[in-house]
Amino acid sequence: MNEHVRRLIEVLGTDTTATQQQDWSGIESELQVRLPGDYKEFIERVGGGWVDGYLYILAPSSPNQHYDLANLSAEREEAYEDIFDVEDKPAQLEPAGSRIVPWATTDNGEWLFWRILPGQEPTEFAVLINEARGDRWEFHELGFAEYLTAVLQSEIQSDILSSAFPSSPHEFQKFTHTP
């Protein structure tokens, strides 16, 4: 098991007994990007869900349609194309061919993305966060599991995410149905 995924699962204290096999080649074909291995391993071992009553980890084929990775990826890509017509892109997205793909959102409306540069391997994707209803961005040169673990252990303090996040003890609720 990936060390960062193992730590994240340990920090969340969540159950990993129900594995969730995914059609990763189909999902990656739909998204037109290879997804990071730590994310895929976490989703297969744990699934998507709600962290500390605040952050929603998106998942492919989510039983909750509001947090389906493919649907939200297409929606966010279209929304940010429009946004970047009137707002400046963050410097981390200036290289031609750069992309963002969401992996989480929050109750407040912040979005957490992978920042993908042309030619990058999935292990090199970094985290880019956009504030809700604003143009502030925050960049972290870490992958999905390493970043989320560091935030949950208060090793990283975000200036964008809620100051009430993370909570203690941590709580993870898997997506089980569409409301």
mmCIF file of C-alpha atoms in Angstrom:
data_model
loop_
_atom_site.group_PDB
_atom_site.id
_atom_site.type_symbol
_atom_site.label_atom_id
_atom_site.label_comp_id
_atom_site.label_asym_id
_atom_site.label_seq_id
_atom_site.Cartn_x
_atom_site.Cartn_y
_atom_site.Cartn_z
ATOM 1 C CA MET A 1 0.000 0.000 0.000
ATOM 2 C CA ASN A 2 1.169 3.513 -0.787
ATOM 3 C CA GLU A 3 2.648 5.053 2.382
ATOM 4 C CA HIS A 4 0.651 8.295 2.044
ATOM 5 C CA VAL A 5 -2.604 6.377 1.538
ATOM 6 C CA ARG A 6 -1.830 4.178 4.553
ATOM 7 C CA ARG A 7 -1.242 7.270 6.701
ATOM 8 C CA LEU A 8 -4.412 8.976 5.439
ATOM 9 C CA ILE A 9 -6.539 5.917 6.200
ATOM 10 C CA GLU A 10 -4.908 5.673 9.620
ATOM 11 C CA VAL A 11 -5.511 9.369 10.380
ATOM 12 C CA LEU A 12 -9.145 9.131 9.294
ATOM 13 C CA GLY A 13 -9.621 5.893 11.233
ATOM 14 C CA THR A 14 -11.925 4.635 8.519
ATOM 15 C CA ASP A 15 -12.980 1.142 7.488
ATOM 16 C CA THR A 16 -11.282 -0.398 4.455
ATOM 17 C CA THR A 17 -13.038 -3.771 4.369
ATOM 18 C CA ALA A 18 -15.390 -3.004 1.468
ATOM 19 C CA THR A 19 -13.219 -2.573 -1.607
ATOM 20 C CA GLN A 20 -14.674 -0.662 -4.526
ATOM 21 C CA GLN A 21 -13.215 -1.776 -7.859
ATOM 22 C CA GLN A 22 -13.322 0.919 -10.509
ATOM 23 C CA ASP A 23 -13.035 0.962 -14.278
ATOM 24 C CA TRP A 24 -10.049 3.304 -14.121
ATOM 25 C CA SER A 25 -9.250 3.074 -17.831
ATOM 26 C CA GLY A 26 -12.830 4.125 -18.684
ATOM 27 C CA ILE A 27 -12.826 6.914 -16.109
ATOM 28 C CA GLU A 28 -9.424 8.182 -17.231
ATOM 29 C CA SER A 29 -10.521 8.034 -20.855
ATOM 30 C CA GLU A 30 -13.609 10.106 -20.022
ATOM 31 C CA LEU A 31 -11.531 12.650 -18.082
ATOM 32 C CA GLN A 32 -8.697 12.530 -20.631
ATOM 33 C CA VAL A 33 -6.124 12.255 -17.858
ATOM 34 C CA ARG A 34 -4.377 9.471 -15.929
ATOM 35 C CA LEU A 35 -5.291 9.852 -12.261
ATOM 36 C CA PRO A 36 -2.750 9.611 -9.447
ATOM 37 C CA GLY A 37 -2.226 6.172 -7.940
ATOM 38 C CA ASP A 38 -2.694 7.372 -4.361
ATOM 39 C CA TYR A 39 -6.146 8.703 -5.198
ATOM 40 C CA LYS A 40 -7.148 5.512 -7.023
ATOM 41 C CA GLU A 41 -5.923 3.355 -4.151
ATOM 42 C CA PHE A 42 -7.792 5.461 -1.581
ATOM 43 C CA ILE A 43 -11.028 5.315 -3.588
ATOM 44 C CA GLU A 44 -10.764 1.544 -4.021
ATOM 45 C CA ARG A 45 -10.005 0.956 -0.334
ATOM 46 C CA VAL A 46 -12.274 3.592 1.216
ATOM 47 C CA GLY A 47 -14.425 5.327 -1.405
ATOM 48 C CA GLY A 48 -15.560 8.902 -1.638
ATOM 49 C CA GLY A 49 -17.037 10.644 1.352
ATOM 50 C CA TRP A 50 -17.335 13.539 3.753
ATOM 51 C CA VAL A 51 -14.349 14.417 5.969
ATOM 52 C CA ASP A 52 -14.944 16.135 9.301
ATOM 53 C CA GLY A 53 -18.346 17.395 8.191
ATOM 54 C CA TYR A 54 -16.726 19.779 5.712
ATOM 55 C CA LEU A 55 -14.665 18.349 2.843
ATOM 56 C CA TYR A 56 -16.154 16.031 0.210
ATOM 57 C CA ILE A 57 -13.744 13.680 -1.552
ATOM 58 C CA LEU A 58 -15.126 13.127 -5.043
ATOM 59 C CA ALA A 59 -15.337 9.598 -6.425
ATOM 60 C CA PRO A 60 -16.096 8.044 -9.789
ATOM 61 C CA SER A 61 -19.497 6.377 -9.924
ATOM 62 C CA SER A 62 -20.324 7.974 -6.572
ATOM 63 C CA PRO A 63 -23.610 6.775 -5.083
ATOM 64 C CA ASN A 64 -24.192 10.470 -4.376
ATOM 65 C CA GLN A 65 -24.503 12.096 -7.807
ATOM 66 C CA HIS A 66 -23.521 15.491 -6.385
ATOM 67 C CA TYR A 67 -19.977 14.214 -5.717
ATOM 68 C CA ASP A 68 -19.298 12.207 -8.865
ATOM 69 C CA LEU A 69 -15.782 12.855 -10.138
ATOM 70 C CA ALA A 70 -16.534 12.748 -13.879
ATOM 71 C CA ASN A 71 -19.662 14.911 -13.709
ATOM 72 C CA LEU A 72 -18.039 17.546 -11.531
ATOM 73 C CA SER A 73 -14.842 17.542 -13.544
ATOM 74 C CA ALA A 74 -16.718 18.432 -16.728
ATOM 75 C CA GLU A 75 -18.811 21.030 -14.886
ATOM 76 C CA ARG A 76 -15.785 22.681 -13.242
ATOM 77 C CA GLU A 77 -13.769 22.713 -16.455
ATOM 78 C CA GLU A 78 -16.562 24.591 -18.219
ATOM 79 C CA ALA A 79 -17.111 26.952 -15.270
ATOM 80 C CA TYR A 80 -13.429 27.854 -14.970
ATOM 81 C CA GLU A 81 -13.098 28.468 -18.712
ATOM 82 C CA ASP A 82 -15.740 31.174 -18.228
ATOM 83 C CA ILE A 83 -14.158 32.452 -15.007
ATOM 84 C CA PHE A 84 -10.735 32.781 -16.633
ATOM 85 C CA ASP A 85 -12.288 34.974 -19.313
ATOM 86 C CA VAL A 86 -12.855 37.656 -16.650
ATOM 87 C CA GLU A 87 -10.351 36.764 -13.895
ATOM 88 C CA ASP A 88 -6.656 36.071 -14.072
ATOM 89 C CA LYS A 89 -5.546 32.475 -13.938
ATOM 90 C CA PRO A 90 -3.321 31.618 -11.004
ATOM 91 C CA ALA A 91 0.359 31.684 -11.982
ATOM 92 C CA GLN A 92 0.530 27.899 -11.572
ATOM 93 C CA LEU A 93 -1.862 27.531 -14.552
ATOM 94 C CA GLU A 94 -0.082 29.950 -16.890
ATOM 95 C CA PRO A 95 1.908 27.316 -18.837
ATOM 96 C CA ALA A 96 0.064 26.512 -22.064
ATOM 97 C CA GLY A 97 -1.898 23.280 -21.816
ATOM 98 C CA SER A 98 -2.206 23.386 -18.003
ATOM 99 C CA ARG A 99 -5.359 21.901 -16.532
ATOM 100 C CA ILE A 100 -7.201 21.476 -13.291
ATOM 101 C CA VAL A 101 -9.240 18.434 -12.321
ATOM 102 C CA PRO A 102 -11.222 18.560 -9.061
ATOM 103 C CA TRP A 103 -10.791 15.892 -6.403
ATOM 104 C CA ALA A 104 -12.711 17.569 -3.550
ATOM 105 C CA THR A 105 -15.069 20.387 -2.658
ATOM 106 C CA THR A 106 -16.297 21.808 0.639
ATOM 107 C CA ASP A 107 -19.502 22.877 2.353
ATOM 108 C CA ASN A 108 -18.452 26.488 1.748
ATOM 109 C CA GLY A 109 -17.846 26.004 -1.968
ATOM 110 C CA GLU A 110 -14.066 25.852 -2.102
ATOM 111 C CA TRP A 111 -12.609 23.514 -4.725
ATOM 112 C CA LEU A 112 -9.504 21.358 -4.423
ATOM 113 C CA PHE A 113 -7.892 20.419 -7.723
ATOM 114 C CA TRP A 114 -4.972 18.555 -9.153
ATOM 115 C CA ARG A 115 -2.856 21.019 -11.108
ATOM 116 C CA ILE A 116 -1.748 19.168 -14.237
ATOM 117 C CA LEU A 117 0.998 20.445 -16.499
ATOM 118 C CA PRO A 118 1.615 19.082 -20.002
ATOM 119 C CA GLY A 119 3.787 15.975 -19.913
ATOM 120 C CA GLN A 120 3.485 15.534 -16.137
ATOM 121 C CA GLU A 121 3.169 12.106 -14.614
ATOM 122 C CA PRO A 122 0.243 11.642 -12.180
ATOM 123 C CA THR A 123 2.726 11.307 -9.296
ATOM 124 C CA GLU A 124 3.767 14.906 -10.007
ATOM 125 C CA PHE A 125 0.289 16.463 -9.819
ATOM 126 C CA ALA A 126 0.102 19.170 -7.152
ATOM 127 C CA VAL A 127 -2.842 20.561 -5.171
ATOM 128 C CA LEU A 128 -4.436 23.861 -6.146
ATOM 129 C CA ILE A 129 -7.301 25.291 -4.050
ATOM 130 C CA ASN A 130 -9.744 28.026 -5.077
ATOM 131 C CA GLU A 131 -11.676 29.973 -2.490
ATOM 132 C CA ALA A 132 -15.458 30.047 -2.642
ATOM 133 C CA ARG A 133 -16.847 33.074 -4.448
ATOM 134 C CA GLY A 134 -13.439 34.654 -4.870
ATOM 135 C CA ASP A 135 -10.276 34.761 -6.897
ATOM 136 C CA ARG A 136 -7.765 33.647 -4.261
ATOM 137 C CA TRP A 137 -5.830 30.459 -4.958
ATOM 138 C CA GLU A 138 -3.494 28.384 -2.825
ATOM 139 C CA PHE A 139 -0.857 26.014 -4.201
ATOM 140 C CA HIS A 140 0.762 23.011 -2.531
ATOM 141 C CA GLU A 141 3.440 20.946 -4.245
ATOM 142 C CA LEU A 142 2.041 17.735 -2.741
ATOM 143 C CA GLY A 143 -0.155 14.932 -4.000
ATOM 144 C CA PHE A 144 -3.704 14.076 -2.905
ATOM 145 C CA ALA A 145 -3.031 11.733 0.055
ATOM 146 C CA GLU A 146 0.084 13.519 1.310
ATOM 147 C CA TYR A 147 -1.669 16.897 1.255
ATOM 148 C CA LEU A 148 -4.879 15.718 2.909
ATOM 149 C CA THR A 149 -2.971 13.857 5.620
ATOM 150 C CA ALA A 150 -0.840 16.939 6.350
ATOM 151 C CA VAL A 151 -3.957 19.123 6.636
ATOM 152 C CA LEU A 152 -5.740 16.628 8.891
ATOM 153 C CA GLN A 153 -2.696 16.438 11.153
ATOM 154 C CA SER A 154 -2.424 20.262 11.207
ATOM 155 C CA GLU A 155 1.008 20.129 9.542
ATOM 156 C CA ILE A 156 -0.353 22.493 6.879
ATOM 157 C CA GLN A 157 -2.709 25.377 7.623
ATOM 158 C CA SER A 158 -4.726 26.608 4.678
ATOM 159 C CA ASP A 159 -5.592 30.285 4.352
ATOM 160 C CA ILE A 160 -8.587 29.322 2.211
ATOM 161 C CA LEU A 161 -10.156 26.292 3.892
ATOM 162 C CA SER A 162 -12.310 26.860 6.976
ATOM 163 C CA SER A 163 -10.426 27.565 10.188
ATOM 164 C CA ALA A 164 -12.745 24.993 11.825
ATOM 165 C CA PHE A 165 -11.240 22.295 9.567
ATOM 166 C CA PRO A 166 -9.955 19.835 10.520
ATOM 167 C CA SER A 167 -11.929 18.784 13.534
ATOM 168 C CA SER A 168 -10.843 16.351 16.189
ATOM 169 C CA PRO A 169 -11.428 13.498 16.355
ATOM 170 C CA HIS A 170 -11.701 12.989 12.602
ATOM 171 C CA GLU A 171 -14.873 11.649 11.098
ATOM 172 C CA PHE A 172 -15.268 10.100 7.661
ATOM 173 C CA GLN A 173 -18.706 9.294 6.249
ATOM 174 C CA LYS A 174 -18.763 7.300 3.031
ATOM 175 C CA PHE A 175 -21.188 8.309 0.313
ATOM 176 C CA THR A 176 -24.014 5.812 0.372
ATOM 177 C CA HIS A 177 -26.870 7.304 -1.633
ATOM 178 C CA THR A 178 -28.136 10.222 -3.643
ATOM 179 C CA PRO A 179 -30.130 12.589 -1.421
#
